[in-house]
PDB file of C-alpha atoms in Angstrom:
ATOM      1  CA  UNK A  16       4.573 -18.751  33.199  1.00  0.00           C
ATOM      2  CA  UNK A  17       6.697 -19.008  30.027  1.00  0.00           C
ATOM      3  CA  UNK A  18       5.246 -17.330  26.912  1.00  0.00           C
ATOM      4  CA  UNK A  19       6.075 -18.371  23.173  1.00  0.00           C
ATOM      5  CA  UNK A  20       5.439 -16.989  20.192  1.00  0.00           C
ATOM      6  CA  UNK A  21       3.473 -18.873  17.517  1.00  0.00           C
ATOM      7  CA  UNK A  22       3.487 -17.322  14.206  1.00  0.00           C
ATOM      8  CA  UNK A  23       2.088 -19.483  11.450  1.00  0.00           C
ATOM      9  CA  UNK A  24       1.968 -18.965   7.231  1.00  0.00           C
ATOM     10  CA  UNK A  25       0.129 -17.168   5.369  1.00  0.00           C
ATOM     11  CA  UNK A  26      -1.529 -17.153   1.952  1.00  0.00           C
ATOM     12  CA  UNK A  27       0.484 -16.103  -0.888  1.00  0.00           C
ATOM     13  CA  UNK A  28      -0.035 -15.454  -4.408  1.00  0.00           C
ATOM     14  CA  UNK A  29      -1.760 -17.474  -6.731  1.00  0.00           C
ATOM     15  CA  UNK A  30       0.206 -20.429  -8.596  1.00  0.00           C
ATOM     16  CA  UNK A  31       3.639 -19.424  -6.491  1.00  0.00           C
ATOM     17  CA  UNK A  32       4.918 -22.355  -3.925  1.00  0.00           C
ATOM     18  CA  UNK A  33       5.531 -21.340  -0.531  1.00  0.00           C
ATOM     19  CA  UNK A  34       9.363 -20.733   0.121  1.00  0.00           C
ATOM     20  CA  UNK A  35      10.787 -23.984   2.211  1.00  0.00           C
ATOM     21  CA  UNK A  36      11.984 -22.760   5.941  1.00  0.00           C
ATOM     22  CA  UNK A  37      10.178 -19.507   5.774  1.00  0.00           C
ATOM     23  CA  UNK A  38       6.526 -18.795   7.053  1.00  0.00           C
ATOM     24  CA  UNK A  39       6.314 -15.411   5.643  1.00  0.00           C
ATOM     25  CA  UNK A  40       8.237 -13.169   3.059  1.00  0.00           C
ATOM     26  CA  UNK A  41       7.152  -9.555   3.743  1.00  0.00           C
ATOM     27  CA  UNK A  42       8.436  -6.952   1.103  1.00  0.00           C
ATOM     28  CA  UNK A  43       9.169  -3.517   1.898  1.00  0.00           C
ATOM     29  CA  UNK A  44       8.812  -1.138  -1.167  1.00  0.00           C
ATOM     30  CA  UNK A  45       9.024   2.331  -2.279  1.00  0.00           C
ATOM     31  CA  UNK A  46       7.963   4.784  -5.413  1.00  0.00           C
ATOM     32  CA  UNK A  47      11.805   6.463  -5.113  1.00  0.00           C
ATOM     33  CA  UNK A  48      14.175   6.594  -3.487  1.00  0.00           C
ATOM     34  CA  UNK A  49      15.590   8.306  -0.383  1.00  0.00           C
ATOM     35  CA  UNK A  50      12.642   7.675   1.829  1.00  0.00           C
ATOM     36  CA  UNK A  51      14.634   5.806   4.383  1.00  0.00           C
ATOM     37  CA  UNK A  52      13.218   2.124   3.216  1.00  0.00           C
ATOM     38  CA  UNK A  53      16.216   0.289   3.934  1.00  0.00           C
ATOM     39  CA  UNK A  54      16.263   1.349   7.356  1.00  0.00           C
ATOM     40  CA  UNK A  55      12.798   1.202   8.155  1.00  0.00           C
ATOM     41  CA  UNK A  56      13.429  -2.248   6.995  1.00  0.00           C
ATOM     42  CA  UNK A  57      16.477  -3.258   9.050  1.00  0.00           C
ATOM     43  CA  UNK A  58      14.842  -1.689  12.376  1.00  0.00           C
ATOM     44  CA  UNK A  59      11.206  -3.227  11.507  1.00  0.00           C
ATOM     45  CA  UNK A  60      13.052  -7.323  11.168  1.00  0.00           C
ATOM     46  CA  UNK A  61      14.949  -6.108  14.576  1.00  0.00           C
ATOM     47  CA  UNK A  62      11.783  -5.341  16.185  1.00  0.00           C
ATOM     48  CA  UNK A  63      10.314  -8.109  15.120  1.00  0.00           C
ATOM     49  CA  UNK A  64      12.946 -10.190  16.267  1.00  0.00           C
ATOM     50  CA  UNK A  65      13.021  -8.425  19.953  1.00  0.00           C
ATOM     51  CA  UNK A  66       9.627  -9.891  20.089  1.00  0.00           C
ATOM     52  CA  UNK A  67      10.732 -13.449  20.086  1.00  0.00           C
ATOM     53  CA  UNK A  68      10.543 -14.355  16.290  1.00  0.00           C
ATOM     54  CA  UNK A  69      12.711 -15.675  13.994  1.00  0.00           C
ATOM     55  CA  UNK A  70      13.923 -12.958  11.363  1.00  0.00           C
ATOM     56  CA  UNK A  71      15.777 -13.063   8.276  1.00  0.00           C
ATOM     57  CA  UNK A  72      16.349  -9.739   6.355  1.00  0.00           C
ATOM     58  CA  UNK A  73      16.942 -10.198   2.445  1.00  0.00           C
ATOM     59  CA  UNK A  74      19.124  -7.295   0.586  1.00  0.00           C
ATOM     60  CA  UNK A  75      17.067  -7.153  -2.802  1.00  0.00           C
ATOM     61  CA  UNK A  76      18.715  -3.841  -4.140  1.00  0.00           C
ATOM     62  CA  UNK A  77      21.485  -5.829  -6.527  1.00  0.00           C
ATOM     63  CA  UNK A  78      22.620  -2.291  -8.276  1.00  0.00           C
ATOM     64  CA  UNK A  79      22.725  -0.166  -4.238  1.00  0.00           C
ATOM     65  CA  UNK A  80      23.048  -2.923  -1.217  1.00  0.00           C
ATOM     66  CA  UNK A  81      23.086  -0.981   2.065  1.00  0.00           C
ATOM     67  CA  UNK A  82      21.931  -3.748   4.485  1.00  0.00           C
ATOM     68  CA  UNK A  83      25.459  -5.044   5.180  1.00  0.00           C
ATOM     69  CA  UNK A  84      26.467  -1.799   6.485  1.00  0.00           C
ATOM     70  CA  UNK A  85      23.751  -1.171   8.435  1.00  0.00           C
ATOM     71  CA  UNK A  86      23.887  -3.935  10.439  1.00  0.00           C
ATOM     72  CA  UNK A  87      27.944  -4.082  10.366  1.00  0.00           C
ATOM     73  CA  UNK A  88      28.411  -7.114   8.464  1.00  0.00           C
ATOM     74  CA  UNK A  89      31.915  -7.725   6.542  1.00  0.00           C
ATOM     75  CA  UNK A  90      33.604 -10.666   4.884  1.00  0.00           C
ATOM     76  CA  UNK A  91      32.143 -13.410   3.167  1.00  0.00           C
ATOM     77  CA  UNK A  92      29.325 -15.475   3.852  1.00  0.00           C
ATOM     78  CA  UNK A  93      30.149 -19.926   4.004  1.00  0.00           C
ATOM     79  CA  UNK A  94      28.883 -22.360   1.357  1.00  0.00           C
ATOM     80  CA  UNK A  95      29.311 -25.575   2.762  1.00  0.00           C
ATOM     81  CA  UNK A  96      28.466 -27.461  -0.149  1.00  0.00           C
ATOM     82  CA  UNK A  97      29.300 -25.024  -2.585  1.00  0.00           C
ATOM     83  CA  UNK A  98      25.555 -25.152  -3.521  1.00  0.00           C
ATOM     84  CA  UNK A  99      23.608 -23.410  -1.131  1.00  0.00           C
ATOM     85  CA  UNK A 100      24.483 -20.513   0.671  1.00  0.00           C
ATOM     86  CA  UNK A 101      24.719 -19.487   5.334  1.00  0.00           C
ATOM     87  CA  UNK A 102      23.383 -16.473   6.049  1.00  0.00           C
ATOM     88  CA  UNK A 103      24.978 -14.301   8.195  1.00  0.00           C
ATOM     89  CA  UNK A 104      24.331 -12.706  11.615  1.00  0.00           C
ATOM     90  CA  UNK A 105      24.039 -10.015  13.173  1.00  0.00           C
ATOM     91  CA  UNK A 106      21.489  -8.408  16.251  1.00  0.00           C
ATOM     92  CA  UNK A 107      19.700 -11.760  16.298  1.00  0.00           C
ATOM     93  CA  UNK A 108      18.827 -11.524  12.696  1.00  0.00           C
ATOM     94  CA  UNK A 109      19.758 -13.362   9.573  1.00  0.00           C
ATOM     95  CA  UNK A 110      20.784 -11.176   6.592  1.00  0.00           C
ATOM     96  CA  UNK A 111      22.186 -12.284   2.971  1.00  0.00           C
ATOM     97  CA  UNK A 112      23.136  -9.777   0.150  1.00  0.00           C
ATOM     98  CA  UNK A 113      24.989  -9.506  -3.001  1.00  0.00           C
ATOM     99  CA  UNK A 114      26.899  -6.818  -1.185  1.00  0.00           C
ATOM    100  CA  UNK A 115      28.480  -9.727   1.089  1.00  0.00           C
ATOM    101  CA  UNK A 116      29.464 -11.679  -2.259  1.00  0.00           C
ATOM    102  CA  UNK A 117      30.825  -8.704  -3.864  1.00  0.00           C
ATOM    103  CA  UNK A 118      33.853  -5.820  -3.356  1.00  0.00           C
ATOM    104  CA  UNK A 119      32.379  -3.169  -1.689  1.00  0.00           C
ATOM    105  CA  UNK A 120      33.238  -0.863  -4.300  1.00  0.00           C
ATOM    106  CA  UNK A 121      32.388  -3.263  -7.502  1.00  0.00           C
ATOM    107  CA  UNK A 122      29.311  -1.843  -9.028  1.00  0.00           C
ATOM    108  CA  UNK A 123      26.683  -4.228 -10.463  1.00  0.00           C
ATOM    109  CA  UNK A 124      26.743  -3.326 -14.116  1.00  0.00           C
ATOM    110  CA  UNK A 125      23.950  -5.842 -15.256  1.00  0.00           C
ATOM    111  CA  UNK A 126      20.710  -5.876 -17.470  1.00  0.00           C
ATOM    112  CA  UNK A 127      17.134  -6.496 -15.696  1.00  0.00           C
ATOM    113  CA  UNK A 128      17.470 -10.377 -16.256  1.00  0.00           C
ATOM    114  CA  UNK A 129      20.897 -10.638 -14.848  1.00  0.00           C
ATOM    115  CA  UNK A 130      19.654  -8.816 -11.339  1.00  0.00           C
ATOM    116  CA  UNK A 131      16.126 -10.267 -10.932  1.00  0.00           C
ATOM    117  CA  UNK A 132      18.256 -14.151 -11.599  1.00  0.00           C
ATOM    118  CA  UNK A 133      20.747 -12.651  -8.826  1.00  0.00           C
ATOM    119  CA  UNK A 134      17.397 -11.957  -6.571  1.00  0.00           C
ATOM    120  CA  UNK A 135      16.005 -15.370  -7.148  1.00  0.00           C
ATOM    121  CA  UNK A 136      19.566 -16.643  -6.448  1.00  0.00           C
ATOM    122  CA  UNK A 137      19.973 -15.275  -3.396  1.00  0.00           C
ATOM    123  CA  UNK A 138      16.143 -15.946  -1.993  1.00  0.00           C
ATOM    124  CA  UNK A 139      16.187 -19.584  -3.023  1.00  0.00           C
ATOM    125  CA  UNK A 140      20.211 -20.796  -2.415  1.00  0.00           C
ATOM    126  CA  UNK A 141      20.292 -18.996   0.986  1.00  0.00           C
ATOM    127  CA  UNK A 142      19.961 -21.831   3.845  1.00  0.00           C
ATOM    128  CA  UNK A 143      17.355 -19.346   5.658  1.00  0.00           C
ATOM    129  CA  UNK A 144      16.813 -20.509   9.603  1.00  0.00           C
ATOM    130  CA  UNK A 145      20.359 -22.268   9.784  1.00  0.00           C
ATOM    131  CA  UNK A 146      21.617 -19.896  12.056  1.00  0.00           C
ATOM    132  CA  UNK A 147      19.000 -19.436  14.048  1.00  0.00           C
ATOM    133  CA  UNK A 148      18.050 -23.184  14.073  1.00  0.00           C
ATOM    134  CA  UNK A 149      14.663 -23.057  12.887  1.00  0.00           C
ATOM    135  CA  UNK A 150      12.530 -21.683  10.380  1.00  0.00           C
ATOM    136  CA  UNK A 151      11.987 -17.991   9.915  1.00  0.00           C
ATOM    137  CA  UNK A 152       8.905 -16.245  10.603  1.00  0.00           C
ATOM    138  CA  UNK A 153       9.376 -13.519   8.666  1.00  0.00           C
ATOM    139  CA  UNK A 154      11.868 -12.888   6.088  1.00  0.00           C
ATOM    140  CA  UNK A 155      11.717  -8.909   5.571  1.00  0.00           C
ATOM    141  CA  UNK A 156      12.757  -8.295   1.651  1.00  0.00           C
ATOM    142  CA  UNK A 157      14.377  -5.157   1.220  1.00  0.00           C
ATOM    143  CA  UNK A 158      13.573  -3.875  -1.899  1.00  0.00           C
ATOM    144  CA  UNK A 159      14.862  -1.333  -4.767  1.00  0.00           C
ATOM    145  CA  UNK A 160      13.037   1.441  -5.206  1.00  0.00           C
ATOM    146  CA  UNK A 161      10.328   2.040  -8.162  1.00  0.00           C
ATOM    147  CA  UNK A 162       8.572  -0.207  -9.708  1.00  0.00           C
ATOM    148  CA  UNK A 163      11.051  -2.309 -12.033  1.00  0.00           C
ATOM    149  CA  UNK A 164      12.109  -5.734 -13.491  1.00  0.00           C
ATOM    150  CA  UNK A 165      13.045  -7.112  -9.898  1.00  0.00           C
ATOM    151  CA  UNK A 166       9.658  -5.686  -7.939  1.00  0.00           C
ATOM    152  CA  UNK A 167       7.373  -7.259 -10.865  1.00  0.00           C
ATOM    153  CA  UNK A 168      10.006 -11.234 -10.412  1.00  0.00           C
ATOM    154  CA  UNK A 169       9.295 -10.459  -6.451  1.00  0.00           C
ATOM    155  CA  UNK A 170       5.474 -10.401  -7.504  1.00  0.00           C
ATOM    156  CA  UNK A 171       4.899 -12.953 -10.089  1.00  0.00           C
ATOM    157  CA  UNK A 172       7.773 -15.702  -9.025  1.00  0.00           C
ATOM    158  CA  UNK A 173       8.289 -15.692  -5.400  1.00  0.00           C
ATOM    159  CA  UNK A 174       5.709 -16.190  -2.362  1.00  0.00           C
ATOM    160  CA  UNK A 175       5.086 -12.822  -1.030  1.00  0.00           C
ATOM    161  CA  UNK A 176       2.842 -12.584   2.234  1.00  0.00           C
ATOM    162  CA  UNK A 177       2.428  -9.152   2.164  1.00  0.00           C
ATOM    163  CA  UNK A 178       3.802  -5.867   1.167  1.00  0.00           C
ATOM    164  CA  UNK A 179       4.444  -2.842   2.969  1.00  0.00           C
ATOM    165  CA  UNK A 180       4.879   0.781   1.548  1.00  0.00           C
ATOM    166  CA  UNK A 181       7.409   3.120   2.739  1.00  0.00           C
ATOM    167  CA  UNK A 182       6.661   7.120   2.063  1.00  0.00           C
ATOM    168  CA  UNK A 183       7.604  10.078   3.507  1.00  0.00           C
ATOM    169  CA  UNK A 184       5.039  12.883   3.705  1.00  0.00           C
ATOM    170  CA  UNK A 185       5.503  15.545   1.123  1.00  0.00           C
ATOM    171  CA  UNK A 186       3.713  14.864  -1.814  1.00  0.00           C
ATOM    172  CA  UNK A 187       6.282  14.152  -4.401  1.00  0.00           C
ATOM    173  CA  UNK A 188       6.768  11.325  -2.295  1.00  0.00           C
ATOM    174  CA  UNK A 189       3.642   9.553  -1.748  1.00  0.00           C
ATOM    175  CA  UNK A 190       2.567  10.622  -5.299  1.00  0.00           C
ATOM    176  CA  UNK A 191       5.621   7.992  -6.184  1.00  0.00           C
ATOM    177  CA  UNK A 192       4.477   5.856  -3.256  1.00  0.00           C
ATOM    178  CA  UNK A 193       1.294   5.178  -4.878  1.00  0.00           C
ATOM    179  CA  UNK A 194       2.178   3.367  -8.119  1.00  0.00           C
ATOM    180  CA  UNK A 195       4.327   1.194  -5.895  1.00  0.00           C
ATOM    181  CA  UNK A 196       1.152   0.269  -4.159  1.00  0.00           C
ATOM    182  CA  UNK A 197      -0.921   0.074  -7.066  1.00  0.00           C
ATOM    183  CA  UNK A 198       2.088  -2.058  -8.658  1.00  0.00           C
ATOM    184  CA  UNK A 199       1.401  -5.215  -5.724  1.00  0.00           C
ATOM    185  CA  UNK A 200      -2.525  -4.921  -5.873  1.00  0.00           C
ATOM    186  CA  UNK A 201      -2.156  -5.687  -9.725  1.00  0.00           C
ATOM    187  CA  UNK A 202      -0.386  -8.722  -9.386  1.00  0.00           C
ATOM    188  CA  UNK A 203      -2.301  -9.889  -6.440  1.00  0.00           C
ATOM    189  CA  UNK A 204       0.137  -8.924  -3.475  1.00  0.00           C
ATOM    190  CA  UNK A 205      -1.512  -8.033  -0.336  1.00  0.00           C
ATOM    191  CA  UNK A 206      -0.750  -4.506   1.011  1.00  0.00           C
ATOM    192  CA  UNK A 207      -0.637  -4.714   4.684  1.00  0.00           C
ATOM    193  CA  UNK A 208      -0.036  -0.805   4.997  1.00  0.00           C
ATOM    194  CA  UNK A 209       2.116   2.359   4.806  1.00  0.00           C
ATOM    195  CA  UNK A 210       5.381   3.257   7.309  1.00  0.00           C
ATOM    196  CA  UNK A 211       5.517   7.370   6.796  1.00  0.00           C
ATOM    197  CA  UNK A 212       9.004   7.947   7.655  1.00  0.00           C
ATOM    198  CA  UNK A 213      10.363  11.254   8.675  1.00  0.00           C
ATOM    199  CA  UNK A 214       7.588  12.502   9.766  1.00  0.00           C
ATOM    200  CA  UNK A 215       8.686  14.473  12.751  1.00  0.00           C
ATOM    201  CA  UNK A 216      11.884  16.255  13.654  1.00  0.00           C
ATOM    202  CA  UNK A 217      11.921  17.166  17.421  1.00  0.00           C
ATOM    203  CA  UNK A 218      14.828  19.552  18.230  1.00  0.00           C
ATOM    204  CA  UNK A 219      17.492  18.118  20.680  1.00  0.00           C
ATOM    205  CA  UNK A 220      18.159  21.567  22.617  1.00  0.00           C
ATOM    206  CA  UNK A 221      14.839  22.814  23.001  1.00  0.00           C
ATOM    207  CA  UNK A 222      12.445  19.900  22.277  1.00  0.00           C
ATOM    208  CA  UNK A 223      10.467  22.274  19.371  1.00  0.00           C
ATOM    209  CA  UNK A 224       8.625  19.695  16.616  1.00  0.00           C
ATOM    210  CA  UNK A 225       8.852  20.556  12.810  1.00  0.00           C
ATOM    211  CA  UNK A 226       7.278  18.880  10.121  1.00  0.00           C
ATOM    212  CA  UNK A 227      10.022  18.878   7.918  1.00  0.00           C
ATOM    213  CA  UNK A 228       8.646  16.994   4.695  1.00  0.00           C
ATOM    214  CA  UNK A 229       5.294  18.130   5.401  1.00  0.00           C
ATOM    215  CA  UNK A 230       2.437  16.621   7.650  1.00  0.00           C
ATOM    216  CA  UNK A 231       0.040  14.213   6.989  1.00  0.00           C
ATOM    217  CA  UNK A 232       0.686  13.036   3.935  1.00  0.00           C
ATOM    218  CA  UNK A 233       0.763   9.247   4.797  1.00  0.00           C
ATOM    219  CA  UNK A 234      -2.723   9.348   6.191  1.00  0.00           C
ATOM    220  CA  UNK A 235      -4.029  10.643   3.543  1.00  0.00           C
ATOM    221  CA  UNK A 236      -2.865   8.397   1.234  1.00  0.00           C
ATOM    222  CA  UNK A 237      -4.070   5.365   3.892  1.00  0.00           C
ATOM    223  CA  UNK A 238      -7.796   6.767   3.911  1.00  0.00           C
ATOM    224  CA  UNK A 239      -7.469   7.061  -0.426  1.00  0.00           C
ATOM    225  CA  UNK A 240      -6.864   4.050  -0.583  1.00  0.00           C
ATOM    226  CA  UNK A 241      -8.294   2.252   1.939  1.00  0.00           C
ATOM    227  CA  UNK A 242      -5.170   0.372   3.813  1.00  0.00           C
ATOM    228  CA  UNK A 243      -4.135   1.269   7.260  1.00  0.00           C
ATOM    229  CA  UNK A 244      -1.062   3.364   7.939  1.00  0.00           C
ATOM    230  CA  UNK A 245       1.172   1.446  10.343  1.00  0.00           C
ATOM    231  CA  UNK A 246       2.994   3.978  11.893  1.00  0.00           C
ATOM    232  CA  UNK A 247       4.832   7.585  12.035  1.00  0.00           C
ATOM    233  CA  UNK A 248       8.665   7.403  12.139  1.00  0.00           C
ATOM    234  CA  UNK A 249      11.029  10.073  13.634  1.00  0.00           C
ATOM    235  CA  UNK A 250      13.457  12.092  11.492  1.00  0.00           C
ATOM    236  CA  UNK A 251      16.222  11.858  14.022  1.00  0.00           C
ATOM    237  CA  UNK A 252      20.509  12.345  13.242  1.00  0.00           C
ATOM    238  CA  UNK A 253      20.686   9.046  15.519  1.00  0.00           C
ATOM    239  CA  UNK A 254      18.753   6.086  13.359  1.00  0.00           C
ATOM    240  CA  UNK A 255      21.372   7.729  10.265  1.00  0.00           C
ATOM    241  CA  UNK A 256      24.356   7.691  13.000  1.00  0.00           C
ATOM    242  CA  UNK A 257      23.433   4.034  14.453  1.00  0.00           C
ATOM    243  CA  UNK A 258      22.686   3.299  10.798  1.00  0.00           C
ATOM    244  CA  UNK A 259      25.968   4.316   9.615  1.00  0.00           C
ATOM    245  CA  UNK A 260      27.273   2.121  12.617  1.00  0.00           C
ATOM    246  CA  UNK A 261      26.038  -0.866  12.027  1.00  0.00           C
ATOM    247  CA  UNK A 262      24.263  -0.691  14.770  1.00  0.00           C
ATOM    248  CA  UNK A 263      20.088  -0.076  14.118  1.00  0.00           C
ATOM    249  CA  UNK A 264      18.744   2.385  16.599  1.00  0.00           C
ATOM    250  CA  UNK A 265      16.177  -0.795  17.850  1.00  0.00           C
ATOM    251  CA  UNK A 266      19.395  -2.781  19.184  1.00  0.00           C
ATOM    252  CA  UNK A 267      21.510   0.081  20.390  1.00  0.00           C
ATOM    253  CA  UNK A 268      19.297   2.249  22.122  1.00  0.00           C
ATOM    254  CA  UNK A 269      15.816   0.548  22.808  1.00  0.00           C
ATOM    255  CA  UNK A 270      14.743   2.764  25.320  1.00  0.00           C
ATOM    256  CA  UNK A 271      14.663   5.279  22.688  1.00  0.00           C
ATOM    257  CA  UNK A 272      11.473   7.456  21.436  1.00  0.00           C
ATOM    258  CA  UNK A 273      12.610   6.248  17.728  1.00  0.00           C
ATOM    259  CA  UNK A 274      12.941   2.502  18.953  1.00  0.00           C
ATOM    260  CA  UNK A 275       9.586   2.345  20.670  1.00  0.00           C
ATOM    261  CA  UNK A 276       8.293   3.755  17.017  1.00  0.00           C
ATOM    262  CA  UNK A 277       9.661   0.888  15.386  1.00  0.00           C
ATOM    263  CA  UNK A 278       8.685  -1.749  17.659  1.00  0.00           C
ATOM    264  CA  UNK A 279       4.967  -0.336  17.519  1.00  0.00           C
ATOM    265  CA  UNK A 280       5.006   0.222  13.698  1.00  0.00           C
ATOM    266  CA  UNK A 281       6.460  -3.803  13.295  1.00  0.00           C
ATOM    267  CA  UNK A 282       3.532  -4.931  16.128  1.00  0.00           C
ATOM    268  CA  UNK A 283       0.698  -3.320  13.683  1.00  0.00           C
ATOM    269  CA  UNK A 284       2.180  -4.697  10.665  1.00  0.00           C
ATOM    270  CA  UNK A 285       2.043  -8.421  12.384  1.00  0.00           C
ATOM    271  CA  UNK A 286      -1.668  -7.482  13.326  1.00  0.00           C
ATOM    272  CA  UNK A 287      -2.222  -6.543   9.629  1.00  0.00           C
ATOM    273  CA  UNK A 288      -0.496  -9.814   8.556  1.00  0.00           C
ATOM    274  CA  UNK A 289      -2.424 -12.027  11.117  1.00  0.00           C
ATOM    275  CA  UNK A 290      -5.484 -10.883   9.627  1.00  0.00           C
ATOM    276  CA  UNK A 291      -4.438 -12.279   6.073  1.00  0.00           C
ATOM    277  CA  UNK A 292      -6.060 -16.084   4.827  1.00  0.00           C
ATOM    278  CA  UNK A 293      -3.674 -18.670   6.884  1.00  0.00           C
ATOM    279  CA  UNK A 294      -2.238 -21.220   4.854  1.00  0.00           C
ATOM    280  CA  UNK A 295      -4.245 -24.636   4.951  1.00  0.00           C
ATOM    281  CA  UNK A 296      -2.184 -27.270   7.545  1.00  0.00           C
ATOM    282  CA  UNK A 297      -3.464 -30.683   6.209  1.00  0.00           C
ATOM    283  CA  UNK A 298      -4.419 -32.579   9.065  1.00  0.00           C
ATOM    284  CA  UNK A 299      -3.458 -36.086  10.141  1.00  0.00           C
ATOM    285  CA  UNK A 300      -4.748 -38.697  12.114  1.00  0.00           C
ATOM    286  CA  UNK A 301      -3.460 -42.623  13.306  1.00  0.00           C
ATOM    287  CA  UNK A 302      -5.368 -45.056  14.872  1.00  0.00           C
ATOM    288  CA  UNK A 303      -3.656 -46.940  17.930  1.00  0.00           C
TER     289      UNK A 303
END
């Protein structure tokens, strides 16, 4: 018996077209930074991907791109018209970013406008499925944190399917984590849940569990506000060493506790997404 995967669209904002060769944008957001967004992002597109679909992963932080290193990209990505834009590859997954276009050491001194017309740049130019040869499923946006000029173009200009908070559990955090989330309900962005990151450390030598940024803090904030919390992520050295790497802990070590995480935090968030308003498929007919 051969299985495949059938993912279709789903609804996006009002008055925003759908995005040609990609089913469904999904953005990952934070209140602040250092929660661990980018890589909850990277390992969440290769877990989707393990599954069978067809990934892209978009670097939206213009000012701090990360997602080149973490999946070990370098040089510079083709234009083969000089228009448009191939994404690169790496673990199965497409990935574009202004870090690829860019020195790695050139720092993005632009105003609001400038960035967000970078974003839309990037999202629209980009020849998203060419290198897998077919359109994505998901595109996973990696966003900068807080609640800015390129969040609000994400929400007003370009088709999101659904959003995704990341938080980890300590207050300070998910106190920032909530504007984010009240930030996509207000301009009609579906939340499909919270990722609480670091939310265990269990010691390597003698397997003792710490909650290190607190406990429980992302399930609170789920019940508040009435969205389901998609998962609890490790705080382990090896997703910041495999990080580092270029090498997300989901493709080089999915046996592991941490990848297992991932895969089941990027299953529920599907779930959550399936449960969204499809997009209407006009239907056809021909007499013979």
């Amino acid at each position: 018996m051969d299985l495949h995967p059938r993912i279709v669209s789903h609804a996006v904002q009002p008055n925003v077209s759908p995005l040609p060769n990609v089913r469904n944008l999904i953005a990952i957001g934070s209140g602040k930074g250092g929660v661990g967004k980018s890589t909850t992002a990277v390992n969440l597109a290769l877990a989707l991907a393990g599954e069978g679909a067809r990934v892209g992963v978009l670097d939206a932080d213009i000012y701090g791109p990360s997602i080149p290193t973490m999946l070990g990209l370098s040089g510079r990505p083709d234009s083969p018209d000089g228009k448009t834009i191939e994404p690169m590859q790496a673990h199965g997954v497409e990935a574009m970013s202004i870090g690829l276009l860019v020195d790695q050491d050139t720092p993005m001194i632009w105003r609001g406008p400038m960035a967000t017309s970078a974003l839309t740049q990037l999202l629209g130019e980009t020849r998203w499925g060419h290198a897998l040869s077919g359109d994505l499923d998901y595109l996973i946006v990696d966003l900068p944190p807080g609640t800015g000029d390129i969040q609000l173009t994400l929400a007003q200009k370009i088709p999101v399917a659904g959003a995704v908070i990341v938080t980890t559990p300590q207050d300070v955090a998910t106190l920032d984590a909530r504007k984010a989330l009240k930030m996509f309900e207000k301009v009609s962005v579906p939340v499909l849940g919270l990722v609480e990151n670091m939310a265990v450390h269990v010691c390597s030598n003698c397997g003792h569990a710490e909650h290190v940024f607190g406990e429980g803090g992302g399930k609170r904030m789920a019940e508040q506000y009435g969205v389901p919390l998609l998962g609890s992520l490790p705080l382990e050295i090896a997703i910041r060493e495999q990080g580092d790497a270029g090498a997300p802990v989901v493709a080089s070590a999915p046996a592991s506790t941490a990848a297992a995480a991932y895969r089941a935090t990027a299953l529920r968030m599907a779930i959550e997404l399936a449960r969204r308003p499809r997009v209407a498929t006009p239907l056809s007919a021909s007499l013979v």
